[in-house]
Amino acid sequence: MKTIYVEKMREEIRLGHLALATERPQEGEMVYYIPHHCIPKDNLIVYDASCKTDKGLSLNDIQLLGPKLQKDLHETIMRFRRHKIAIYADIRKMFNQVGLAREQWNLQRIFWRENPFQRLQEYWLTVVTFGLTASPYVAVRSVLETARMAKGEFPIAAKAIEEDFYMDDCVTGSHTEKSAIKLAKEIDTVLKTAKFELRKWKSNSQAVVGAMESESEKTLLFSEGEGTTILGLKWLIEEDKFTFMVKNPKFEGVITKRRIVSHVAQLYDRNGYISPVTIIGKIMIQELWK
């Protein structure tokens, strides 16, 4: 774990997401030190901006969530199903592509050293950081602003970015392979102007995937029966169908209401496609409470 932690932090410094703090905070200036730890399983550094200070407040306590900027999830999924040629991709590390204003850096200070024998040093997080209340709004707002700035030159791509994204997921499409490739390339071009990199291209058309995948992804062309997860749903690409993966629960020991509720909730169905099945579990829960 320690090796992964050090490597991830080194990468953050190399990419410019972390900068050595060269100035001490001024008297009366708002400052916050974010605790952080590593999750080796997911290869992630987690920043805990909900940690309370001696004032009883955290950084997340004093931030605003911001208004909703994108369409509802169920609406995005339904619109995605209307396209004959479907396109999916996601933005690589979307939050980290958005720089933070210099005057805000002191609200994202951290302590770090690679080993206990080194002197403890202070760093600034210079980019929008996952785990902060305002981060999703700021990141999405940046993507939308990128689209609006490109509306004159790429009106169709700009509209797709505004309407067919859910957080960092692009779920769009078109009626022909030719127009789908053109749309995908234009979306990619627009987002690259703001350093937003689209990756993991998927489509029910191999022509679209072949046109958009990078050299490093050439070996990842989908094969028969392969699927991908889109907005929480399993998409069988070649059949162009949504499906649901169900794991039969293995109960050991006492069966409680809490365990039953947990298993029923695991079957994610945002659009209610399999309501005739899931309603049975929900009725069972109601009966148990009675």
Short mmCIF file of C-alpha atoms in Angstrom, two decimals:
data_model
loop_
_atom_site.label_atom_id
_atom_site.label_comp_id
_atom_site.label_asym_id
_atom_site.label_seq_id
_atom_site.Cartn_x
_atom_site.Cartn_y
_atom_site.Cartn_z
CA MET A 1 0.00 0.00 0.00
CA LYS A 2 2.80 2.41 0.90
CA THR A 3 4.40 1.96 -2.55
CA ILE A 4 1.11 2.65 -4.34
CA TYR A 5 0.50 5.70 -2.15
CA VAL A 6 3.93 7.17 -2.92
CA GLU A 7 3.61 6.47 -6.65
CA LYS A 8 0.18 8.10 -6.84
CA MET A 9 1.35 11.20 -4.98
CA ARG A 10 4.43 11.45 -7.19
CA GLU A 11 2.15 11.30 -10.22
CA GLU A 12 -0.04 14.09 -8.81
CA ILE A 13 3.06 16.26 -8.35
CA ARG A 14 4.36 15.42 -11.84
CA LEU A 15 1.01 16.33 -13.42
CA GLY A 16 0.91 19.63 -11.55
CA HIS A 17 -2.13 18.73 -9.46
CA LEU A 18 0.03 19.17 -6.35
CA ALA A 19 2.49 22.02 -5.88
CA LEU A 20 4.90 22.57 -3.02
CA ALA A 21 3.52 25.40 -0.86
CA THR A 22 6.11 28.16 -1.08
CA GLU A 23 4.22 30.71 1.01
CA ARG A 24 2.87 30.68 4.53
CA PRO A 25 -0.81 31.68 4.99
CA GLN A 26 -1.33 35.32 5.92
CA GLU A 27 -2.86 36.29 9.24
CA GLY A 28 -6.67 36.20 9.02
CA GLU A 29 -6.63 34.24 5.73
CA MET A 30 -8.96 31.24 5.35
CA VAL A 31 -6.91 28.05 5.39
CA TYR A 32 -7.89 24.38 5.40
CA TYR A 33 -5.71 21.28 5.58
CA ILE A 34 -7.32 18.27 3.89
CA PRO A 35 -6.62 14.82 5.39
CA HIS A 36 -5.96 12.15 2.76
CA HIS A 37 -5.35 8.43 2.45
CA CYS A 38 -4.88 5.79 -0.24
CA ILE A 39 -7.29 3.04 -1.32
CA PRO A 40 -5.00 0.47 -3.01
CA LYS A 41 -7.88 -1.64 -4.36
CA ASP A 42 -9.16 1.27 -6.47
CA ASN A 43 -5.73 2.88 -6.92
CA LEU A 44 -7.12 6.17 -5.59
CA ILE A 45 -6.08 8.96 -3.26
CA VAL A 46 -9.07 10.07 -1.17
CA TYR A 47 -9.27 13.62 0.21
CA ASP A 48 -11.54 14.08 3.22
CA ALA A 49 -12.86 17.65 3.03
CA SER A 50 -15.63 16.73 5.50
CA CYS A 51 -13.14 16.48 8.38
CA LYS A 52 -14.06 19.03 11.08
CA THR A 53 -11.58 21.66 12.28
CA ASP A 54 -11.23 22.96 15.83
CA LYS A 55 -13.94 25.49 14.86
CA GLY A 56 -16.41 22.62 14.34
CA LEU A 57 -16.63 23.23 10.57
CA SER A 58 -15.18 21.46 7.56
CA LEU A 59 -14.40 22.81 4.09
CA ASN A 60 -17.49 21.02 2.76
CA ASP A 61 -19.63 22.70 5.43
CA ILE A 62 -18.90 26.15 4.03
CA GLN A 63 -19.29 25.28 0.34
CA LEU A 64 -22.44 25.48 -1.77
CA LEU A 65 -23.58 22.54 -3.88
CA GLY A 66 -24.56 24.66 -6.87
CA PRO A 67 -27.62 24.28 -9.12
CA LYS A 68 -28.24 21.20 -11.27
CA LEU A 69 -26.75 21.73 -14.72
CA GLN A 70 -27.45 18.49 -16.59
CA LYS A 71 -30.54 16.52 -17.56
CA ASP A 72 -31.98 13.90 -15.21
CA LEU A 73 -30.37 10.48 -15.39
CA HIS A 74 -33.47 8.64 -16.61
CA GLU A 75 -33.96 11.26 -19.34
CA THR A 76 -30.36 10.86 -20.52
CA ILE A 77 -30.73 7.07 -20.68
CA MET A 78 -33.98 7.25 -22.68
CA ARG A 79 -32.51 9.73 -25.16
CA PHE A 80 -29.47 7.46 -25.61
CA ARG A 81 -31.79 4.59 -26.65
CA ARG A 82 -33.29 6.65 -29.49
CA HIS A 83 -30.10 6.60 -31.57
CA LYS A 84 -29.54 3.93 -34.21
CA ILE A 85 -25.77 4.34 -33.79
CA ALA A 86 -24.90 4.72 -30.11
CA ILE A 87 -21.73 6.40 -28.81
CA TYR A 88 -20.23 6.21 -25.35
CA ALA A 89 -17.03 7.65 -23.85
CA ASP A 90 -15.93 9.27 -20.63
CA ILE A 91 -13.68 12.18 -19.73
CA ARG A 92 -10.38 11.12 -18.18
CA LYS A 93 -10.04 12.57 -14.65
CA MET A 94 -12.55 15.33 -15.39
CA PHE A 95 -12.21 17.10 -12.03
CA ASN A 96 -8.42 17.29 -12.23
CA GLN A 97 -8.52 19.01 -15.63
CA VAL A 98 -10.06 22.13 -14.05
CA GLY A 99 -7.56 24.49 -12.45
CA LEU A 100 -8.36 26.24 -9.20
CA ALA A 101 -7.96 30.03 -8.86
CA ARG A 102 -4.65 30.86 -7.16
CA GLU A 103 -6.37 32.72 -4.32
CA GLN A 104 -8.23 29.50 -3.41
CA TRP A 105 -5.18 27.26 -3.05
CA ASN A 106 -4.88 27.79 0.71
CA LEU A 107 -8.25 26.08 1.14
CA GLN A 108 -6.69 22.94 -0.33
CA ARG A 109 -3.47 22.47 1.61
CA ILE A 110 -2.18 19.04 2.55
CA PHE A 111 0.75 17.61 4.48
CA TRP A 112 2.89 14.99 2.75
CA ARG A 113 6.19 13.16 2.95
CA GLU A 114 7.26 9.94 1.28
CA ASN A 115 8.63 8.31 4.42
CA PRO A 116 8.86 8.98 8.18
CA PHE A 117 12.52 10.02 7.89
CA GLN A 118 11.74 13.02 5.68
CA ARG A 119 10.68 16.44 6.88
CA LEU A 120 6.92 16.99 6.69
CA GLN A 121 6.10 19.36 3.82
CA GLU A 122 3.04 21.36 2.84
CA TYR A 123 1.50 21.20 -0.64
CA TRP A 124 -1.29 22.99 -2.44
CA LEU A 125 -3.91 21.09 -4.44
CA THR A 126 -4.09 23.31 -7.50
CA VAL A 127 -7.01 21.64 -9.30
CA VAL A 128 -10.64 20.84 -8.55
CA THR A 129 -10.56 17.88 -6.19
CA PHE A 130 -12.93 14.94 -5.89
CA GLY A 131 -14.64 14.82 -2.51
CA LEU A 132 -15.46 18.51 -2.17
CA THR A 133 -19.09 19.68 -2.14
CA ALA A 134 -18.67 22.20 -4.96
CA SER A 135 -16.40 20.10 -7.19
CA PRO A 136 -19.09 18.35 -9.32
CA TYR A 137 -20.76 21.68 -10.13
CA VAL A 138 -17.46 23.41 -10.99
CA ALA A 139 -16.28 20.53 -13.22
CA VAL A 140 -19.59 20.17 -15.09
CA ARG A 141 -19.88 23.95 -15.46
CA SER A 142 -16.42 23.99 -17.06
CA VAL A 143 -17.42 21.30 -19.57
CA LEU A 144 -20.59 23.21 -20.48
CA GLU A 145 -18.68 26.46 -20.88
CA THR A 146 -16.31 24.68 -23.27
CA ALA A 147 -19.30 23.61 -25.37
CA ARG A 148 -20.87 27.09 -25.38
CA MET A 149 -17.64 28.68 -26.55
CA ALA A 150 -17.57 26.28 -29.52
CA LYS A 151 -21.24 26.67 -30.52
CA GLY A 152 -20.50 28.86 -33.53
CA GLU A 153 -18.07 26.40 -35.14
CA PHE A 154 -19.48 23.09 -33.87
CA PRO A 155 -23.20 23.60 -33.11
CA ILE A 156 -24.22 19.91 -33.19
CA ALA A 157 -21.32 18.78 -31.02
CA ALA A 158 -21.92 21.64 -28.57
CA LYS A 159 -25.58 20.64 -28.26
CA ALA A 160 -24.60 17.01 -27.63
CA ILE A 161 -22.19 18.06 -24.87
CA GLU A 162 -24.89 20.19 -23.25
CA GLU A 163 -27.64 17.56 -23.47
CA ASP A 164 -26.03 14.11 -23.71
CA PHE A 165 -23.54 14.14 -20.86
CA TYR A 166 -24.11 12.90 -17.33
CA MET A 167 -21.19 14.05 -15.18
CA ASP A 168 -18.14 12.79 -17.12
CA ASP A 169 -20.06 10.24 -19.25
CA CYS A 170 -20.84 10.98 -22.90
CA VAL A 171 -23.91 8.99 -23.98
CA THR A 172 -24.99 10.18 -27.38
CA GLY A 173 -25.40 8.92 -30.95
CA SER A 174 -26.69 9.51 -34.45
CA HIS A 175 -28.74 7.89 -37.22
CA THR A 176 -25.87 6.77 -39.51
CA GLU A 177 -22.29 5.60 -39.02
CA LYS A 178 -20.96 8.52 -41.05
CA SER A 179 -22.77 11.15 -38.99
CA ALA A 180 -21.91 9.32 -35.74
CA ILE A 181 -18.18 9.37 -36.55
CA LYS A 182 -18.40 13.06 -37.47
CA LEU A 183 -20.22 13.83 -34.21
CA ALA A 184 -17.76 11.84 -32.08
CA LYS A 185 -14.77 13.56 -33.68
CA GLU A 186 -16.29 17.01 -33.23
CA ILE A 187 -17.14 16.36 -29.55
CA ASP A 188 -13.58 15.13 -29.05
CA THR A 189 -12.17 18.22 -30.78
CA VAL A 190 -14.29 20.65 -28.74
CA LEU A 191 -13.40 19.09 -25.39
CA LYS A 192 -9.70 18.89 -26.22
CA THR A 193 -9.61 22.70 -26.45
CA ALA A 194 -10.08 22.68 -22.66
CA LYS A 195 -7.79 19.64 -22.07
CA PHE A 196 -10.75 17.32 -21.47
CA GLU A 197 -9.68 13.96 -22.92
CA LEU A 198 -12.35 11.47 -23.98
CA ARG A 199 -11.43 7.78 -23.68
CA LYS A 200 -12.92 4.26 -23.51
CA TRP A 201 -14.91 4.77 -26.71
CA LYS A 202 -17.75 2.27 -27.12
CA SER A 203 -20.38 1.91 -29.83
CA ASN A 204 -22.67 -0.64 -31.43
CA SER A 205 -20.78 0.26 -34.61
CA GLN A 206 -17.25 -1.07 -35.02
CA ALA A 207 -16.61 1.69 -37.58
CA VAL A 208 -17.17 4.34 -34.89
CA VAL A 209 -14.92 2.57 -32.38
CA GLY A 210 -12.23 2.06 -35.02
CA ALA A 211 -12.32 5.75 -35.91
CA MET A 212 -12.12 7.00 -32.31
CA GLU A 213 -10.00 4.59 -30.29
CA SER A 214 -6.41 5.52 -29.52
CA GLU A 215 -3.42 3.34 -30.36
CA SER A 216 -3.28 2.10 -26.76
CA GLU A 217 -6.89 0.95 -27.04
CA LYS A 218 -6.51 -0.99 -30.30
CA THR A 219 -6.48 -4.29 -28.43
CA LEU A 220 -9.72 -3.44 -26.62
CA LEU A 221 -12.08 -3.79 -29.57
CA PHE A 222 -15.23 -5.41 -28.28
CA SER A 223 -15.87 -9.06 -29.00
CA GLU A 224 -19.09 -10.98 -29.26
CA GLY A 225 -20.97 -11.07 -25.99
CA GLU A 226 -18.89 -8.31 -24.40
CA GLY A 227 -20.70 -5.61 -22.49
CA THR A 228 -19.96 -2.37 -20.73
CA THR A 229 -21.57 -0.48 -17.88
CA ILE A 230 -23.28 2.77 -18.85
CA LEU A 231 -24.81 4.98 -16.17
CA GLY A 232 -25.22 1.97 -13.92
CA LEU A 233 -26.78 -0.28 -16.58
CA LYS A 234 -25.14 -3.21 -18.36
CA TRP A 235 -25.09 -2.60 -22.13
CA LEU A 236 -24.62 -5.59 -24.45
CA ILE A 237 -22.88 -3.73 -27.23
CA GLU A 238 -23.28 -5.97 -30.28
CA GLU A 239 -26.92 -6.76 -29.45
CA ASP A 240 -27.45 -3.12 -28.44
CA LYS A 241 -29.52 -4.10 -25.41
CA PHE A 242 -29.58 -3.25 -21.74
CA THR A 243 -29.46 -6.21 -19.40
CA PHE A 244 -29.33 -6.80 -15.66
CA MET A 245 -26.81 -8.91 -13.80
CA VAL A 246 -28.38 -10.63 -10.82
CA LYS A 247 -26.42 -12.37 -8.09
CA ASN A 248 -28.37 -14.78 -5.94
CA PRO A 249 -27.86 -13.69 -2.32
CA LYS A 250 -26.14 -16.12 0.00
CA PHE A 251 -27.54 -15.70 3.47
CA GLU A 252 -25.64 -17.03 6.45
CA GLY A 253 -26.76 -16.60 10.02
CA VAL A 254 -29.79 -14.55 10.99
CA ILE A 255 -31.80 -13.00 8.14
CA THR A 256 -32.71 -9.45 9.18
CA LYS A 257 -34.76 -6.69 7.57
CA ARG A 258 -31.56 -4.71 7.08
CA ARG A 259 -29.97 -7.52 5.05
CA ILE A 260 -33.09 -7.99 2.92
CA VAL A 261 -33.35 -4.26 2.20
CA SER A 262 -29.66 -4.23 1.27
CA HIS A 263 -30.07 -7.05 -1.26
CA VAL A 264 -33.22 -5.59 -2.81
CA ALA A 265 -31.49 -2.21 -3.25
CA GLN A 266 -28.55 -3.81 -5.08
CA LEU A 267 -30.64 -4.32 -8.22
CA TYR A 268 -30.25 -0.89 -9.81
CA ASP A 269 -33.10 0.04 -12.18
CA ARG A 270 -33.28 3.84 -12.50
CA ASN A 271 -35.82 3.74 -15.35
CA GLY A 272 -38.05 1.03 -13.95
CA TYR A 273 -37.46 -1.45 -16.80
CA ILE A 274 -37.82 -4.45 -14.53
CA SER A 275 -40.32 -3.03 -12.05
CA PRO A 276 -42.56 -6.15 -12.30
CA VAL A 277 -39.65 -8.07 -10.74
CA THR A 278 -38.28 -5.54 -8.26
CA ILE A 279 -41.77 -4.71 -6.92
CA ILE A 280 -41.93 -8.19 -5.39
CA GLY A 281 -38.96 -7.41 -3.15
CA LYS A 282 -40.37 -4.00 -2.23
CA ILE A 283 -43.73 -5.52 -1.28
CA MET A 284 -41.89 -8.07 0.85
CA ILE A 285 -40.15 -5.23 2.70
CA GLN A 286 -43.48 -3.48 3.33
CA GLU A 287 -44.97 -6.68 4.70
CA LEU A 288 -41.98 -7.20 6.99
CA TRP A 289 -42.39 -3.74 8.47
CA LYS A 290 -46.08 -4.37 9.09
#
